[in-house]
Coordinates of C-alpha atoms and ligand atoms in Angstrom, one line a residue:
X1 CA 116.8 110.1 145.2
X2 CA 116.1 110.2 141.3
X3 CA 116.0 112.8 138.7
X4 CA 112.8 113.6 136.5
X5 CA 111.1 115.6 133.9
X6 CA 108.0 117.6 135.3
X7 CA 106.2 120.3 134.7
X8 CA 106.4 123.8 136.8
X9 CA 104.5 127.3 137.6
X10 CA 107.6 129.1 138.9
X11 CA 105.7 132.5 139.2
X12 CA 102.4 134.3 139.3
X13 CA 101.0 133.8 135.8
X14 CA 104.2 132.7 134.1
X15 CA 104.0 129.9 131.3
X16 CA 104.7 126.5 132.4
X17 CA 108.3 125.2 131.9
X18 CA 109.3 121.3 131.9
X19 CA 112.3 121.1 134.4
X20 CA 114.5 118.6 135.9
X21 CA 113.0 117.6 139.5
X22 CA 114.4 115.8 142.5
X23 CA 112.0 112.9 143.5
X24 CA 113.3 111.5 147.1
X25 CA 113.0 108.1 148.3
X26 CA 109.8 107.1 149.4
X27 CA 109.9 107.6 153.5
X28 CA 107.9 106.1 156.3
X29 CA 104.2 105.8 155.0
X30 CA 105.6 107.0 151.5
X31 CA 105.3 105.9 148.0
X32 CA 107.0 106.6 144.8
X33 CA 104.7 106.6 142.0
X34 CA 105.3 106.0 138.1
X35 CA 103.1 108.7 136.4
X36 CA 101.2 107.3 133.4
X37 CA 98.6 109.6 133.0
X38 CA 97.4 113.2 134.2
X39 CA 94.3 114.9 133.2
X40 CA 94.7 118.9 132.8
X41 CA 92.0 120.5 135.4
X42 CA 91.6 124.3 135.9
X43 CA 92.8 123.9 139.7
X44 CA 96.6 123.6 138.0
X45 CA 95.4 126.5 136.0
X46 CA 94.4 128.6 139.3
X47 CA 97.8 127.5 141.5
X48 CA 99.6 129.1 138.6
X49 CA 97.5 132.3 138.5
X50 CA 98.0 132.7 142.1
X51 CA 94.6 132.1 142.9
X52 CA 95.3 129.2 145.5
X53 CA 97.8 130.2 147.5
X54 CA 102.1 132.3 146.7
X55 CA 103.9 129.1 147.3
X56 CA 105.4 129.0 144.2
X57 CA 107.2 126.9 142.7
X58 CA 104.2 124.7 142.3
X59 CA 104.8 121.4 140.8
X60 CA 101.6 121.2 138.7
X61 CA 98.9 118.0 137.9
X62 CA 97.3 116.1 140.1
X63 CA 94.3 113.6 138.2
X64 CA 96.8 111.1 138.1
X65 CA 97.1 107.1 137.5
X66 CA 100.2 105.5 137.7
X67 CA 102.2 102.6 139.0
X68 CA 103.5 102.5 142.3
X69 CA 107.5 102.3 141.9
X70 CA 108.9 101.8 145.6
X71 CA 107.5 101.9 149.1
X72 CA 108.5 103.1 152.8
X73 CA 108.8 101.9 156.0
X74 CA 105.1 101.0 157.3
X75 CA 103.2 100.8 153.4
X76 CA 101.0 98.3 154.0
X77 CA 98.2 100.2 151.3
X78 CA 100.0 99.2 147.9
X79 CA 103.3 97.6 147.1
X80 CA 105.5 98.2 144.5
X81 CA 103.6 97.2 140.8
X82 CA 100.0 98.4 141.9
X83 CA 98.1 100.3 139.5
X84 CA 97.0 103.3 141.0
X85 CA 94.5 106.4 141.0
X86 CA 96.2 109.0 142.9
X87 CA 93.4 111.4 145.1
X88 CA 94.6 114.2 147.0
X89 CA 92.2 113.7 150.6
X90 CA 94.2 110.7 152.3
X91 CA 92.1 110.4 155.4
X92 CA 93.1 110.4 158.8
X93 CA 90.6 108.0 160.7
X94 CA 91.3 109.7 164.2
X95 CA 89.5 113.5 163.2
X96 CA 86.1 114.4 164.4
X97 CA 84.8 114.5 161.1
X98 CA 86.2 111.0 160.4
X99 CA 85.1 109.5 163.6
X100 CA 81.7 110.4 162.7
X101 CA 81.8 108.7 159.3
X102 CA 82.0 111.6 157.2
X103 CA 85.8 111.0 156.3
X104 CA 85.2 113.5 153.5
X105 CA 85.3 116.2 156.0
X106 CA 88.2 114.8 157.5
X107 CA 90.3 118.1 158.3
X108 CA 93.4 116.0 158.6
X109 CA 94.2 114.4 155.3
X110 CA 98.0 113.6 154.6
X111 CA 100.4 114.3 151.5
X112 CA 103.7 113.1 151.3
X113 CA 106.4 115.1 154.1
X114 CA 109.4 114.9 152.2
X115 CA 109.6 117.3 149.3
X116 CA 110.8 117.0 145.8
X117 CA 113.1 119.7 144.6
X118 CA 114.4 121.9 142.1
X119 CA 117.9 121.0 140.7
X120 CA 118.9 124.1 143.1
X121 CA 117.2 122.6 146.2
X122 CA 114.4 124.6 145.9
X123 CA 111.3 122.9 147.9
X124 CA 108.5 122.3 145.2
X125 CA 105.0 122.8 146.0
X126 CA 102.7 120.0 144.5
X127 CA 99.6 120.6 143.4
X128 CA 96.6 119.6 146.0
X129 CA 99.7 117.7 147.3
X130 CA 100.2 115.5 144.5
X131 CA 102.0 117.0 141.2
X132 CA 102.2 115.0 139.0
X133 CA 102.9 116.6 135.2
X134 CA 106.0 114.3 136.2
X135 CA 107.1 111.2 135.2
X136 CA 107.3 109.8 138.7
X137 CA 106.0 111.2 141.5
X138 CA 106.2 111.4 145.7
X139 CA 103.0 110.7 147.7
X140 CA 101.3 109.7 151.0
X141 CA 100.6 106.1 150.3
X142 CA 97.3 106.9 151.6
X143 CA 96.8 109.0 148.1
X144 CA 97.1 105.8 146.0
X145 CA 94.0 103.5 145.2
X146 CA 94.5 100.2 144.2
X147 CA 92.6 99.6 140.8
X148 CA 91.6 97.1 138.4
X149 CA 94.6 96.6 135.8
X150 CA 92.5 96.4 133.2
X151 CA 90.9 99.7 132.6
X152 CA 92.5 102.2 130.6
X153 CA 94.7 104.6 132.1
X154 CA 94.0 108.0 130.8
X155 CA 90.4 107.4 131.8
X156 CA 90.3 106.0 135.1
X157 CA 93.3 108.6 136.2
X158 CA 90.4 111.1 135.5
X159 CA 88.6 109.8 138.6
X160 CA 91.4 111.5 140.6
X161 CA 89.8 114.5 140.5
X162 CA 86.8 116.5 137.8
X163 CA 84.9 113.2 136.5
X164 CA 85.0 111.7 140.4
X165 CA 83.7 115.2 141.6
X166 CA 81.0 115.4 139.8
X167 CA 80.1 111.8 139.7
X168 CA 79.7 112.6 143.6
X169 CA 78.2 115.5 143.4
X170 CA 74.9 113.9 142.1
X171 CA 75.3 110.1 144.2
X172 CA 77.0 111.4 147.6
X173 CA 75.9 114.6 148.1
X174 CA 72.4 115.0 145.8
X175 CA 71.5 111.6 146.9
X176 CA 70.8 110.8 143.1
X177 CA 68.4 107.9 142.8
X178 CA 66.1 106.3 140.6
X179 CA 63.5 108.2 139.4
X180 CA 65.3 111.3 140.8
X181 CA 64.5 114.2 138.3
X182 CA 67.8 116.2 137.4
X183 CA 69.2 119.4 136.0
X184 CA 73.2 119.9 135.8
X185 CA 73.9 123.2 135.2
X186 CA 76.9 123.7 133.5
X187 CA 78.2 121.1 130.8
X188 CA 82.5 121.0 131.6
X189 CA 83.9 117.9 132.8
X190 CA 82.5 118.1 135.9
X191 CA 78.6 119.0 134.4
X192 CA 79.3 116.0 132.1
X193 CA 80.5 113.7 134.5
X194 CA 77.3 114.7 137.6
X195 CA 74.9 113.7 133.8
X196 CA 76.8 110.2 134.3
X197 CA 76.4 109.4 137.5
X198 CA 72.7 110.4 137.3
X199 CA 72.1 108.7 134.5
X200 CA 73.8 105.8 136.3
X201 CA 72.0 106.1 139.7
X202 CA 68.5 105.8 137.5
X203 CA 67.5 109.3 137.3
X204 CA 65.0 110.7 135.0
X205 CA 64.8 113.3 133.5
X206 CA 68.3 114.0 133.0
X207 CA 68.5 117.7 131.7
X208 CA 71.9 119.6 130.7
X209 CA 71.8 123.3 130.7
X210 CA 74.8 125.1 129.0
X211 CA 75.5 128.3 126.7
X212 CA 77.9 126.0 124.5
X213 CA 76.1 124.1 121.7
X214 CA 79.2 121.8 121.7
X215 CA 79.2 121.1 125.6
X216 CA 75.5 120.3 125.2
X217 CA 76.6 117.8 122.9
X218 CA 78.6 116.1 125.0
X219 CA 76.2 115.8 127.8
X220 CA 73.8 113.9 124.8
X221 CA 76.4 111.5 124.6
X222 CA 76.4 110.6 128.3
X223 CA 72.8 110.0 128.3
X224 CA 71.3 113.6 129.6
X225 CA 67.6 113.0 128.2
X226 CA 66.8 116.9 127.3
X227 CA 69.4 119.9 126.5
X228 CA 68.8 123.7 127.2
X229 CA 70.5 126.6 125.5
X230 CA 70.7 129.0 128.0
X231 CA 72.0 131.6 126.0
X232 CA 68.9 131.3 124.4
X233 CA 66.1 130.3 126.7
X234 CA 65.7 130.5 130.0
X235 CA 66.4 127.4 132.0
X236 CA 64.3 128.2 134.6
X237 CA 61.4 127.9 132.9
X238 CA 62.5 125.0 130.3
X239 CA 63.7 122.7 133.5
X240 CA 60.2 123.6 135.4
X241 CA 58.3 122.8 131.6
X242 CA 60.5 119.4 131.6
X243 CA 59.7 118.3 135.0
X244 CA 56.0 118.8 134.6
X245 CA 55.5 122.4 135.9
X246 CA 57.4 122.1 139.3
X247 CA 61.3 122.4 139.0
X248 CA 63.9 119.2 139.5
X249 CA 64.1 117.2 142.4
X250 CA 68.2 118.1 142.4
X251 CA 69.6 120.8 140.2
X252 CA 73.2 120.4 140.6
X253 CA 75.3 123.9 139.7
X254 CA 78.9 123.2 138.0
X255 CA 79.6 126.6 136.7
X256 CA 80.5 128.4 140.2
X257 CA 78.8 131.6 139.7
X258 CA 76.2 133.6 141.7
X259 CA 73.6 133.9 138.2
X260 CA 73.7 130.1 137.4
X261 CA 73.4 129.4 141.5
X262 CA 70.3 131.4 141.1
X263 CA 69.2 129.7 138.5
X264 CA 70.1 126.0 140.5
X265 CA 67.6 127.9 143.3
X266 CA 64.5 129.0 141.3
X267 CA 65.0 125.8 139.1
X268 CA 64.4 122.9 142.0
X269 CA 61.0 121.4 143.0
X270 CA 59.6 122.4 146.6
X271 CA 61.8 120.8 149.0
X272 CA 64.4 119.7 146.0
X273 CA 68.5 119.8 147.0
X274 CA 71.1 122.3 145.1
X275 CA 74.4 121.4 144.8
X276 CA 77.2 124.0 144.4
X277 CA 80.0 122.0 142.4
X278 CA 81.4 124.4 140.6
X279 CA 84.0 127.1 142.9
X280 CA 83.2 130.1 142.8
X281 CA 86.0 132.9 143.2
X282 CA 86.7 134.5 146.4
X283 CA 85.0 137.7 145.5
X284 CA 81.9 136.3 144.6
X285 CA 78.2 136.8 147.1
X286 CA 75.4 134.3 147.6
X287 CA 72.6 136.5 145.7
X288 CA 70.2 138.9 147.1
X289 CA 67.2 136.5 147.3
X290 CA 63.7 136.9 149.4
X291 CA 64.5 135.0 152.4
X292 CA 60.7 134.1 152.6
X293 CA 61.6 132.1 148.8
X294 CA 64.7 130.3 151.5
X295 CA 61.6 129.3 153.4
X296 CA 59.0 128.9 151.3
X297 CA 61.1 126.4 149.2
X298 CA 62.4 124.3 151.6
X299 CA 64.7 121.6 150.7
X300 CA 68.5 121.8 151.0
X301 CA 71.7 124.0 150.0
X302 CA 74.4 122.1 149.6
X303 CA 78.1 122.1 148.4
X304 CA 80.2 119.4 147.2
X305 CA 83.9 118.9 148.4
X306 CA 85.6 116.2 145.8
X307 CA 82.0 114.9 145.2
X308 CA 82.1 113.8 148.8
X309 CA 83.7 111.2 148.0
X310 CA 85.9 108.3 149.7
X311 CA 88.4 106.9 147.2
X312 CA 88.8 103.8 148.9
X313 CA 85.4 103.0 148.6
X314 CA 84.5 104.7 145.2
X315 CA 87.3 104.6 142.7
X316 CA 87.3 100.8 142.4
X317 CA 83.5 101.0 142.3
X318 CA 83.3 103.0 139.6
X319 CA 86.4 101.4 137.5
X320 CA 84.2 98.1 137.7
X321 CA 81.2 99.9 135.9
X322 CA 83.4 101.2 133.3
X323 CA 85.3 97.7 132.6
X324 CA 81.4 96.6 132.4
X325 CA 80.7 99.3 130.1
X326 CA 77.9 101.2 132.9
X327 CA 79.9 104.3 133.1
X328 CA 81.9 105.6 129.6
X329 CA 84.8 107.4 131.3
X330 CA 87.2 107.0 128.0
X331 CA 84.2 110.1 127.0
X332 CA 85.8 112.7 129.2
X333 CA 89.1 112.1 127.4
X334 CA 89.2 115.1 124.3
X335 CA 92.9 114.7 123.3
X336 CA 95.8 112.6 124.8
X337 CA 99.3 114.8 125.1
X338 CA 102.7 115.2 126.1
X339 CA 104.1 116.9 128.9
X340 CA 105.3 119.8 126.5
X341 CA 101.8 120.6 125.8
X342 CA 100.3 122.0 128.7
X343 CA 100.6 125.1 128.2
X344 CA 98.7 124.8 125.0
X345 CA 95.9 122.8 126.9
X346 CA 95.0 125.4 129.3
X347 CA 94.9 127.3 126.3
X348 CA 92.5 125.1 125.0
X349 CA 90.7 124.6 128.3
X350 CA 89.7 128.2 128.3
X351 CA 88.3 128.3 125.4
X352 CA 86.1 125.4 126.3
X353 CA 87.5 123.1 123.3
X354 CA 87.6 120.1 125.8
X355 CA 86.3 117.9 128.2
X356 CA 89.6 116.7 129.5
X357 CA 93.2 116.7 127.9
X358 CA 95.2 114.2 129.4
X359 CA 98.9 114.0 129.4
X360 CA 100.6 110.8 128.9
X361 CA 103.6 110.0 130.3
Ligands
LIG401 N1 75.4 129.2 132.1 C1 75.5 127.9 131.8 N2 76.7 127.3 131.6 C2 77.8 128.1 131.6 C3 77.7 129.5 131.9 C4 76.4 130.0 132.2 N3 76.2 131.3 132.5 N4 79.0 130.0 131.9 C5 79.8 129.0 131.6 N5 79.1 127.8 131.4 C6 79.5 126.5 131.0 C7 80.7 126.5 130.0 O1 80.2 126.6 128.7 C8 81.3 125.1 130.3 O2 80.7 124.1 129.5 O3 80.1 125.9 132.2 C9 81.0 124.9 131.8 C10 82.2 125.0 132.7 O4 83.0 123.9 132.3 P1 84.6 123.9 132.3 O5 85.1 125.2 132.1 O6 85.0 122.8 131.4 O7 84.9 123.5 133.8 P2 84.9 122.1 134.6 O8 86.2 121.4 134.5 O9 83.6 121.3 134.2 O10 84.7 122.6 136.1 C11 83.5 123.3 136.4 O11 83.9 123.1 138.7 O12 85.9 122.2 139.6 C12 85.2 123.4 139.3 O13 86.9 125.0 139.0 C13 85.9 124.2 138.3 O14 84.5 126.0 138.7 C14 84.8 125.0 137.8 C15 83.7 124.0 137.7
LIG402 ZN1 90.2 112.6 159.6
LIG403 ZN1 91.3 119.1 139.8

């Protein structure tokens, strides 16, 4: 067992506080990981809200790189010195939904089953089973990915969770492709990062539609071809005007509301794919549309879980095209911090001022 600083939601919509944690030793199919990076993502924000689930107190962070520290009985994944990408669905191999090769459904994914502690004894709760605003942390060893040493943490750790979502949402689940015509609804991280991977998958036209001059900006940067104000104009009509008249081939939605998933609906070709990235809140309703407009448009609904994605496979992938300059991940980093400053970021989060902050550890 080890002491460390990390960061902690100890009640419903209390500030953050940097405590002294208890970090056990890695057990049987374990690992300890060195933190050296962890990307600030509204899921942290929503576990301290209460919006997940009451079991506080929640050890926050979890888009994470880091080097593995020690190993338990059985780790035959990483060893001790690996440079890692922490991802919070370790698949089982043995469900239905991983027997059928669709381990992103897998409804059996693992996290660590010791717990790390308060000082007190108190039994933490780690964020999507990772938590890692801490400068080591306790994991399945199944979470850790093996990357290329090379690359930069702060920007690969962001693969752990926004930029790898919606990098998948437009490759694994929109079945992005050359030629593919796109609209991304919704210019965050995750907007920003589904214009990458389209862009990188040979789509065109690459269209970013957001009500924030500045996020529009930023989706410029990673190659989106055309920008639409929507505060302004109505991106139905300017993504059915930029795709010829008939509506993109995949609109992907990364706000997570009913207006903009209408808007996703209306603005796809005949027979073109939505994809919900974005999560909505509990309380929200699919809209009230025609269901002869469900028929008449054919095509596919669709939702995105992690942007379907299967680290193993996908995080090395994609650390390769940024060590060969294909994919600029070090875009998605606004501001590099301290643990002290989360507080701050979410601050900063909400009002849209960033892409990513990342804490370095
Ligand atoms: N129309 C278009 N864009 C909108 C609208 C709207 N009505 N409302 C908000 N936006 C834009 C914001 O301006 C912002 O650029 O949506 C973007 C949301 O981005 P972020 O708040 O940075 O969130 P992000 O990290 O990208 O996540 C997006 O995916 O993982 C989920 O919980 C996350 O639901 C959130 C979504
Ligand atoms: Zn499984
Ligand atoms: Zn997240």
């Amino acid at each position: 067992m080890q002491q460390v600083k990390a960061v902690i939601a100890r009640a419903e919509g209390a500030p953050v506080e940097i405590v002294t944690v208890n970090v056990p030793d890695p057990g049987p199919g374990e690992a300890v990981v060195k933190v050296l990076t962890c990307g600030v993502c509204h899921t942290d924000l929503h576990y301290r809200e209460g919006g997940i689930n009451d079991a506080f107190p929640f050890l926050l962070g979890h888009e994470a790189s880091g080097i593995v520290e020690a190993v338990g009985p059985g780790v035959t994944e990483v060893e001790p010195g690996d440079f890692v990408v922490l991802n919070w669905r370790a698949v089982c191999g043995q469900c239905r939904a991983c027997k059928r090769g669709e381990p992103w459904y897998c409804f059996a994914t693992h996290n660590a089953k010791q717990k790390m502690t308060l000082e007190d004894g108190t039994e933490l709760s780690p964020a999507l089973g990772i938590g890692a605003f801490a400068e080591k942390t306790l994991v399945a060893a199944g979470q850790c990915t093996k990357v290329s040493v090379d690359a930069r943490p702060a920007a690969v750790g962001l693969l752990g969770c926004g930029v790898m979502a919606g990098i998948g949402a437009a490759i694994n689940t929109g079945g992005v492709t050359r030629g593919t015509s796109v609209a991304v609804i919704g210019c965050g991280g995750v907007g920003v990062a589904a214009i990458a991977g389209s862009v990188l998958a040979g789509a065109n036209p690459v269209i970013a539609v957001d009500i924030d001059a500045k996020k529009l900006a930023a989706a410029t940067r990673l190659g989106a071809t055309h920008t639409v104000d929507s505060s302004a104009t109505d991106p139905v009509a300017a993504i059915r005007e930029l795709t010829g008249g008939f509506g993109a081939d995949v609109v992907i939605e990364a706000v997570g509301r009913p207006d903009t998933w209408e808007q996703a609906f209306y603005a796809r070709d005949l027979a073109g794919t939505v994809v919900l990235v974005g999560v909505p809140t509990p309380d929200m309703r699919v809209p009230d549309l025609p269901l002869i407009d469900v028929f008449g448009r054919g095509g596919a609904l669709k939702s995105s879980w992690y942007g379907d994605c299967l680290p193993s496979r996908d995080f090395p992938m994609l650390v390769d095209l940024y060590l060969r300059g294909k994919l600029d991940l070090d875009a998605f980093v606004s501001e590099e911090i301290g643990l002290d400053d989360v507080e701050a970021a979410f601050d900063r989060m909400g009002r849209g001022e960033v892409l990513r902050s990342v804490v370095i550890l």
